[in-house]
């Protein structure tokens, strides 16, 4: 058992549902107790979805507990088949149903005999994988199912398209800025003269999946979902894939160069020509994207050496770390991810770009780290935003888990050249907010707020007398927290309960000595 | 599908495929109500994910609740439940030092048959903090019924009322007293104080309400010279009311049938079955019923109700003649429908997760009376509704307002049907005379919004082929 207040990644079935409901005309049926269909609320509220979320529950109640589901699941599947005529029904186990150990596969087999839809059982273990891993797995499972089916029916199309084309794998519902990223990627590929073969799962039809192998290569923009599918396609059809996330000017260029290398293999044979994207990269980097120019401008000079902390999923945390460190000259004191399963990759990506690496899914550890490091800005998830609020440190949200404000209506990609502009804005705004604040403090701005504790620990055994409080309030805000904490640390070390102005100075001397 | 009009109340039961919140959500309001409590939800990541998303910002405010997240070792019994829970509870005691820890059992603890009720008394003695066990799981209950399970469990912890004279008669209660013997028995003076002036009986109200609303209701009763001797739950656990066979109890919420049963059967209290104090009509009927039990003539109630209706005039003009469809998810539906009918609305359907006809008897009678009075056909009451069928019915009926969960709100809005999220009724203050306005404020919000946007011409915002 684990005492937990908050988690970064959700339970496995959420991942499965996200993939299933991203496809068009696919229905998911959860084998779950009443109230477990909270996913519908999230999709309807966060994504502001206009259509009913294609997820229903086959309710596990007291009777099911006593006698087993019996016909219930099968009935629910066939009923949904008649009501909505989906192409595919995904039976989704939940944590509850997985300990019931009912033979769900048997239900699936029986239901698929009587329904027109294809029926599959999502193959995920609730106690071993999280939301992201489950999503990755489910996507691969669906793709494999349809490619094998196509092979049996002999409709599998493995001839390449006439001109270079790509599949984009891993764009899905409730993903962090996924819709905007998708549009940006489409534009990028279009600029390069590469056709989009398919985008999965978002908006894709399962009946078209058998045409996946026609693409020249697969593009997997995010680490968390799509890699398993790409690996499967590589193994089965020899399709190359590119998994460099095109986030930040440097990595976009890397990604494009890899694309160039891949398509030239076929282009030189099929089209008798070679693609050269270097002029495009140069033009975009220097003149279309503002980020490269921004990092040379005076503004960005002021950011040099400022401390930042980064935390998020593996993809975003790694990319943002690299952008801050290489492209903006910001010092990343600590970077981390909650994707513990991808630790090795993450470490390899960021090891030269930060002082410290933190791999954890415990938000209190992240909070303590931030309190200790005292960065000028945080780039993290909604949780880090709240930690930042409490510590008075600005925070830019760069990764899920997210809140409704991270589903903006306006165009805000993180990938591609427009993405670099968005990220530059995000980073710069986070820091300037902090700096303006400091200037206000230095020039005796409108600060009438009382001093509030900045430490995340709850021990309040120390008291500050009124003079020392006054003295503390005179100290500019951006160092006040640090001085307060150092003083308290000093007091504690010396067993002092009451903090006076003298103690403050003694602490200062002690520290500088 | 033809829509029948009924002369009497009809009850139907559908498939139970409906959307609602998991009953563990009750910790959200209960931990705030019971200030010295700590809620430990013993469940999986799924439960935790629901809580953290459903409760949004509250999570960041260092709430007094947490998950005891079960891991694979717990499920397969490789770890010892008792030791694990002990470890966590000691941690909680150290960090927060609450007066009570409430264990919320979930679906998983049911399925693996974790004996929470068995472990709690032992651990309670060991760590010296009372542990209350409530099995608020999605296998048995819906949404607000979670509160019901918690309060029913707490009813056992209320101190026994002691009055020297009656002691001899209470022989059959002995077993319960023995069960509760380790609890501090409230001092005598408290229980004598709580007797109300006009007679020898005391009145305890049950149901968790924000403290302002609770005191408003207490005040309304005081005007009729009835003293409320206690609330279940009180603001703090240490302040639970005394119970016994001289105690009358009355519910303030329609979803508290288990609590009512427990109070009657286990604590020998006398239950006052009244409509619920939701809307001015409900509040008046509620007070009148209580007064009639204590043989008190009500004073100025009619006048008071009239005043409230008068103050609602502007809202009533908006809702009169409009139709409403309750999809059903929080058990407040009957009372709200009854109030809205009295406001002049037409109710097509009252979906409700679970209908306790005995506990809600007075409310149902009032509903029937209200329908007759307002010359409106009786709505159908659909227990365990099927959301898919309901949406088909709604497509046909085109109600002016659907009261529904958040899963359906946006899709219905996109199809031109105004919606109000039902969850808001659980969190808003809706009880008593004073708060009738708040209910209508909620109900009319989509209608008012639409008056503002009326002339824009885009009410239906989905592509046609999708229907």
mmCIF file with all atom_site columns, C-alpha atoms in Angstrom, chain A residues 249-354:
data_model
loop_
_atom_site.group_PDB
_atom_site.id
_atom_site.type_symbol
_atom_site.label_atom_id
_atom_site.label_alt_id
_atom_site.label_comp_id
_atom_site.label_asym_id
_atom_site.label_entity_id
_atom_site.label_seq_id
_atom_site.pdbx_PDB_ins_code
_atom_site.Cartn_x
_atom_site.Cartn_y
_atom_site.Cartn_z
_atom_site.occupancy
_atom_site.B_iso_or_equiv
_atom_site.pdbx_formal_charge
_atom_site.auth_seq_id
_atom_site.auth_comp_id
_atom_site.auth_asym_id
_atom_site.auth_atom_id
_atom_site.pdbx_PDB_model_num
ATOM 1   C CA . UNK A 1 249 ? 15.001 24.538 -33.538 1.00 0.00 ? 249 UNK A CA 1
ATOM 2   C CA . UNK A 1 250 ? 17.824 22.028 -33.131 1.00 0.00 ? 250 UNK A CA 1
ATOM 3   C CA . UNK A 1 251 ? 15.680 18.943 -32.885 1.00 0.00 ? 251 UNK A CA 1
ATOM 4   C CA . UNK A 1 252 ? 13.388 20.029 -35.695 1.00 0.00 ? 252 UNK A CA 1
ATOM 5   C CA . UNK A 1 253 ? 16.468 20.213 -37.899 1.00 0.00 ? 253 UNK A CA 1
ATOM 6   C CA . UNK A 1 254 ? 17.585 16.789 -36.661 1.00 0.00 ? 254 UNK A CA 1
ATOM 7   C CA . UNK A 1 255 ? 14.204 15.353 -37.372 1.00 0.00 ? 255 UNK A CA 1
ATOM 8   C CA . UNK A 1 256 ? 14.053 16.826 -40.871 1.00 0.00 ? 256 UNK A CA 1
ATOM 9   C CA . UNK A 1 257 ? 17.534 15.535 -41.696 1.00 0.00 ? 257 UNK A CA 1
ATOM 10  C CA . UNK A 1 258 ? 16.515 12.049 -40.634 1.00 0.00 ? 258 UNK A CA 1
ATOM 11  C CA . UNK A 1 259 ? 13.432 12.303 -42.806 1.00 0.00 ? 259 UNK A CA 1
ATOM 12  C CA . UNK A 1 260 ? 15.616 13.405 -45.691 1.00 0.00 ? 260 UNK A CA 1
ATOM 13  C CA . UNK A 1 261 ? 17.926 10.453 -45.227 1.00 0.00 ? 261 UNK A CA 1
ATOM 14  C CA . UNK A 1 262 ? 15.019 8.015  -45.078 1.00 0.00 ? 262 UNK A CA 1
ATOM 15  C CA . UNK A 1 263 ? 13.159 9.210  -48.132 1.00 0.00 ? 263 UNK A CA 1
ATOM 16  C CA . UNK A 1 264 ? 16.268 9.584  -50.240 1.00 0.00 ? 264 UNK A CA 1
ATOM 17  C CA . UNK A 1 265 ? 16.852 5.851  -49.924 1.00 0.00 ? 265 UNK A CA 1
ATOM 18  C CA . UNK A 1 266 ? 13.695 5.236  -51.933 1.00 0.00 ? 266 UNK A CA 1
ATOM 19  C CA . UNK A 1 267 ? 13.612 8.501  -53.884 1.00 0.00 ? 267 UNK A CA 1
ATOM 20  C CA . UNK A 1 268 ? 16.924 7.838  -55.549 1.00 0.00 ? 268 UNK A CA 1
ATOM 21  C CA . UNK A 1 269 ? 15.597 4.526  -56.843 1.00 0.00 ? 269 UNK A CA 1
ATOM 22  C CA . UNK A 1 270 ? 11.926 5.248  -57.500 1.00 0.00 ? 270 UNK A CA 1
ATOM 23  C CA . UNK A 1 271 ? 12.004 8.897  -58.476 1.00 0.00 ? 271 UNK A CA 1
ATOM 24  C CA . UNK A 1 272 ? 15.594 9.131  -59.612 1.00 0.00 ? 272 UNK A CA 1
ATOM 25  C CA . UNK A 1 273 ? 16.145 12.224 -57.520 1.00 0.00 ? 273 UNK A CA 1
ATOM 26  C CA . UNK A 1 274 ? 17.395 13.350 -54.146 1.00 0.00 ? 274 UNK A CA 1
ATOM 27  C CA . UNK A 1 275 ? 15.683 15.630 -51.706 1.00 0.00 ? 275 UNK A CA 1
ATOM 28  C CA . UNK A 1 276 ? 17.709 18.364 -50.074 1.00 0.00 ? 276 UNK A CA 1
ATOM 29  C CA . UNK A 1 277 ? 16.000 20.018 -47.117 1.00 0.00 ? 277 UNK A CA 1
ATOM 30  C CA . UNK A 1 278 ? 18.990 22.054 -45.898 1.00 0.00 ? 278 UNK A CA 1
ATOM 31  C CA . UNK A 1 279 ? 17.856 25.292 -47.576 1.00 0.00 ? 279 UNK A CA 1
ATOM 32  C CA . UNK A 1 280 ? 14.445 24.831 -46.038 1.00 0.00 ? 280 UNK A CA 1
ATOM 33  C CA . UNK A 1 281 ? 15.873 24.269 -42.558 1.00 0.00 ? 281 UNK A CA 1
ATOM 34  C CA . UNK A 1 282 ? 18.095 27.312 -42.938 1.00 0.00 ? 282 UNK A CA 1
ATOM 35  C CA . UNK A 1 283 ? 15.302 29.566 -44.165 1.00 0.00 ? 283 UNK A CA 1
ATOM 36  C CA . UNK A 1 284 ? 12.877 28.448 -41.460 1.00 0.00 ? 284 UNK A CA 1
ATOM 37  C CA . UNK A 1 285 ? 15.401 28.604 -38.664 1.00 0.00 ? 285 UNK A CA 1
ATOM 38  C CA . UNK A 1 286 ? 16.771 32.000 -39.458 1.00 0.00 ? 286 UNK A CA 1
ATOM 39  C CA . UNK A 1 287 ? 13.757 33.858 -40.745 1.00 0.00 ? 287 UNK A CA 1
ATOM 40  C CA . UNK A 1 288 ? 10.427 32.057 -40.288 1.00 0.00 ? 288 UNK A CA 1
ATOM 41  C CA . UNK A 1 289 ? 10.785 30.839 -36.755 1.00 0.00 ? 289 UNK A CA 1
ATOM 42  C CA . UNK A 1 290 ? 11.566 33.746 -34.453 1.00 0.00 ? 290 UNK A CA 1
ATOM 43  C CA . UNK A 1 291 ? 13.190 31.548 -31.857 1.00 0.00 ? 291 UNK A CA 1
ATOM 44  C CA . UNK A 1 292 ? 16.718 31.512 -33.250 1.00 0.00 ? 292 UNK A CA 1
ATOM 45  C CA . UNK A 1 293 ? 16.724 35.280 -33.560 1.00 0.00 ? 293 UNK A CA 1
ATOM 46  C CA . UNK A 1 294 ? 15.106 35.592 -30.152 1.00 0.00 ? 294 UNK A CA 1
ATOM 47  C CA . UNK A 1 295 ? 17.884 33.664 -28.479 1.00 0.00 ? 295 UNK A CA 1
ATOM 48  C CA . UNK A 1 296 ? 20.420 36.143 -29.881 1.00 0.00 ? 296 UNK A CA 1
ATOM 49  C CA . UNK A 1 297 ? 18.384 39.211 -28.972 1.00 0.00 ? 297 UNK A CA 1
ATOM 50  C CA . UNK A 1 298 ? 19.030 41.382 -25.918 1.00 0.00 ? 298 UNK A CA 1
ATOM 51  C CA . UNK A 1 299 ? 15.977 39.985 -24.189 1.00 0.00 ? 299 UNK A CA 1
ATOM 52  C CA . UNK A 1 300 ? 17.380 36.554 -24.065 1.00 0.00 ? 300 UNK A CA 1
ATOM 53  C CA . UNK A 1 301 ? 20.711 37.840 -22.770 1.00 0.00 ? 301 UNK A CA 1
ATOM 54  C CA . UNK A 1 302 ? 18.982 38.670 -19.538 1.00 0.00 ? 302 UNK A CA 1
ATOM 55  C CA . UNK A 1 303 ? 18.018 35.071 -19.146 1.00 0.00 ? 303 UNK A CA 1
ATOM 56  C CA . UNK A 1 304 ? 21.611 33.836 -19.284 1.00 0.00 ? 304 UNK A CA 1
ATOM 57  C CA . UNK A 1 305 ? 22.452 31.686 -16.330 1.00 0.00 ? 305 UNK A CA 1
ATOM 58  C CA . UNK A 1 306 ? 19.014 31.993 -14.740 1.00 0.00 ? 306 UNK A CA 1
ATOM 59  C CA . UNK A 1 307 ? 18.044 28.841 -12.949 1.00 0.00 ? 307 UNK A CA 1
ATOM 60  C CA . UNK A 1 308 ? 15.142 26.729 -14.090 1.00 0.00 ? 308 UNK A CA 1
ATOM 61  C CA . UNK A 1 309 ? 13.615 23.427 -13.131 1.00 0.00 ? 309 UNK A CA 1
ATOM 62  C CA . UNK A 1 310 ? 11.885 21.165 -15.653 1.00 0.00 ? 310 UNK A CA 1
ATOM 63  C CA . UNK A 1 311 ? 9.494  18.323 -14.917 1.00 0.00 ? 311 UNK A CA 1
ATOM 64  C CA . UNK A 1 312 ? 6.986  16.481 -17.069 1.00 0.00 ? 312 UNK A CA 1
ATOM 65  C CA . UNK A 1 313 ? 6.514  13.488 -19.308 1.00 0.00 ? 313 UNK A CA 1
ATOM 66  C CA . UNK A 1 314 ? 9.680  12.144 -20.934 1.00 0.00 ? 314 UNK A CA 1
ATOM 67  C CA . UNK A 1 315 ? 9.124  13.793 -24.330 1.00 0.00 ? 315 UNK A CA 1
ATOM 68  C CA . UNK A 1 316 ? 8.348  17.271 -23.169 1.00 0.00 ? 316 UNK A CA 1
ATOM 69  C CA . UNK A 1 317 ? 10.717 17.397 -20.227 1.00 0.00 ? 317 UNK A CA 1
ATOM 70  C CA . UNK A 1 318 ? 13.655 16.238 -22.368 1.00 0.00 ? 318 UNK A CA 1
ATOM 71  C CA . UNK A 1 319 ? 12.899 18.584 -25.250 1.00 0.00 ? 319 UNK A CA 1
ATOM 72  C CA . UNK A 1 320 ? 12.290 21.618 -23.064 1.00 0.00 ? 320 UNK A CA 1
ATOM 73  C CA . UNK A 1 321 ? 15.475 20.920 -21.124 1.00 0.00 ? 321 UNK A CA 1
ATOM 74  C CA . UNK A 1 322 ? 17.455 20.883 -24.350 1.00 0.00 ? 322 UNK A CA 1
ATOM 75  C CA . UNK A 1 323 ? 15.774 24.058 -25.579 1.00 0.00 ? 323 UNK A CA 1
ATOM 76  C CA . UNK A 1 324 ? 16.455 25.924 -22.346 1.00 0.00 ? 324 UNK A CA 1
ATOM 77  C CA . UNK A 1 325 ? 20.030 24.768 -22.103 1.00 0.00 ? 325 UNK A CA 1
ATOM 78  C CA . UNK A 1 326 ? 21.196 24.859 -25.737 1.00 0.00 ? 326 UNK A CA 1
ATOM 79  C CA . UNK A 1 327 ? 18.951 27.376 -27.376 1.00 0.00 ? 327 UNK A CA 1
ATOM 80  C CA . UNK A 1 328 ? 18.429 29.939 -24.644 1.00 0.00 ? 328 UNK A CA 1
ATOM 81  C CA . UNK A 1 329 ? 21.425 29.631 -22.370 1.00 0.00 ? 329 UNK A CA 1
ATOM 82  C CA . UNK A 1 330 ? 19.336 29.044 -19.280 1.00 0.00 ? 330 UNK A CA 1
ATOM 83  C CA . UNK A 1 331 ? 20.787 26.937 -16.541 1.00 0.00 ? 331 UNK A CA 1
ATOM 84  C CA . UNK A 1 332 ? 18.628 23.902 -15.892 1.00 0.00 ? 332 UNK A CA 1
ATOM 85  C CA . UNK A 1 333 ? 19.310 23.039 -12.282 1.00 0.00 ? 333 UNK A CA 1
ATOM 86  C CA . UNK A 1 334 ? 17.210 19.960 -12.278 1.00 0.00 ? 334 UNK A CA 1
ATOM 87  C CA . UNK A 1 335 ? 15.159 18.121 -14.849 1.00 0.00 ? 335 UNK A CA 1
ATOM 88  C CA . UNK A 1 336 ? 12.938 15.173 -14.278 1.00 0.00 ? 336 UNK A CA 1
ATOM 89  C CA . UNK A 1 337 ? 10.165 12.948 -15.486 1.00 0.00 ? 337 UNK A CA 1
ATOM 90  C CA . UNK A 1 338 ? 7.446  10.798 -14.019 1.00 0.00 ? 338 UNK A CA 1
ATOM 91  C CA . UNK A 1 339 ? 7.822  8.298  -16.860 1.00 0.00 ? 339 UNK A CA 1
ATOM 92  C CA . UNK A 1 340 ? 9.813  5.905  -14.720 1.00 0.00 ? 340 UNK A CA 1
ATOM 93  C CA . UNK A 1 341 ? 9.540  3.193  -17.344 1.00 0.00 ? 341 UNK A CA 1
ATOM 94  C CA . UNK A 1 342 ? 11.517 5.340  -19.762 1.00 0.00 ? 342 UNK A CA 1
ATOM 95  C CA . UNK A 1 343 ? 14.224 6.354  -17.346 1.00 0.00 ? 343 UNK A CA 1
ATOM 96  C CA . UNK A 1 344 ? 17.185 5.143  -19.361 1.00 0.00 ? 344 UNK A CA 1
ATOM 97  C CA . UNK A 1 345 ? 16.238 7.061  -22.481 1.00 0.00 ? 345 UNK A CA 1
ATOM 98  C CA . UNK A 1 346 ? 15.500 10.166 -20.483 1.00 0.00 ? 346 UNK A CA 1
ATOM 99  C CA . UNK A 1 347 ? 18.837 10.166 -18.682 1.00 0.00 ? 347 UNK A CA 1
ATOM 100 C CA . UNK A 1 348 ? 20.673 9.722  -21.926 1.00 0.00 ? 348 UNK A CA 1
ATOM 101 C CA . UNK A 1 349 ? 18.810 12.639 -23.505 1.00 0.00 ? 349 UNK A CA 1
ATOM 102 C CA . UNK A 1 350 ? 19.364 15.209 -20.794 1.00 0.00 ? 350 UNK A CA 1
ATOM 103 C CA . UNK A 1 351 ? 22.503 14.205 -18.980 1.00 0.00 ? 351 UNK A CA 1
ATOM 104 C CA . UNK A 1 352 ? 24.683 16.929 -20.449 1.00 0.00 ? 352 UNK A CA 1
ATOM 105 C CA . UNK A 1 353 ? 22.109 19.653 -20.207 1.00 0.00 ? 353 UNK A CA 1
ATOM 106 C CA . UNK A 1 354 ? 21.308 19.818 -16.519 1.00 0.00 ? 354 UNK A CA 1
#
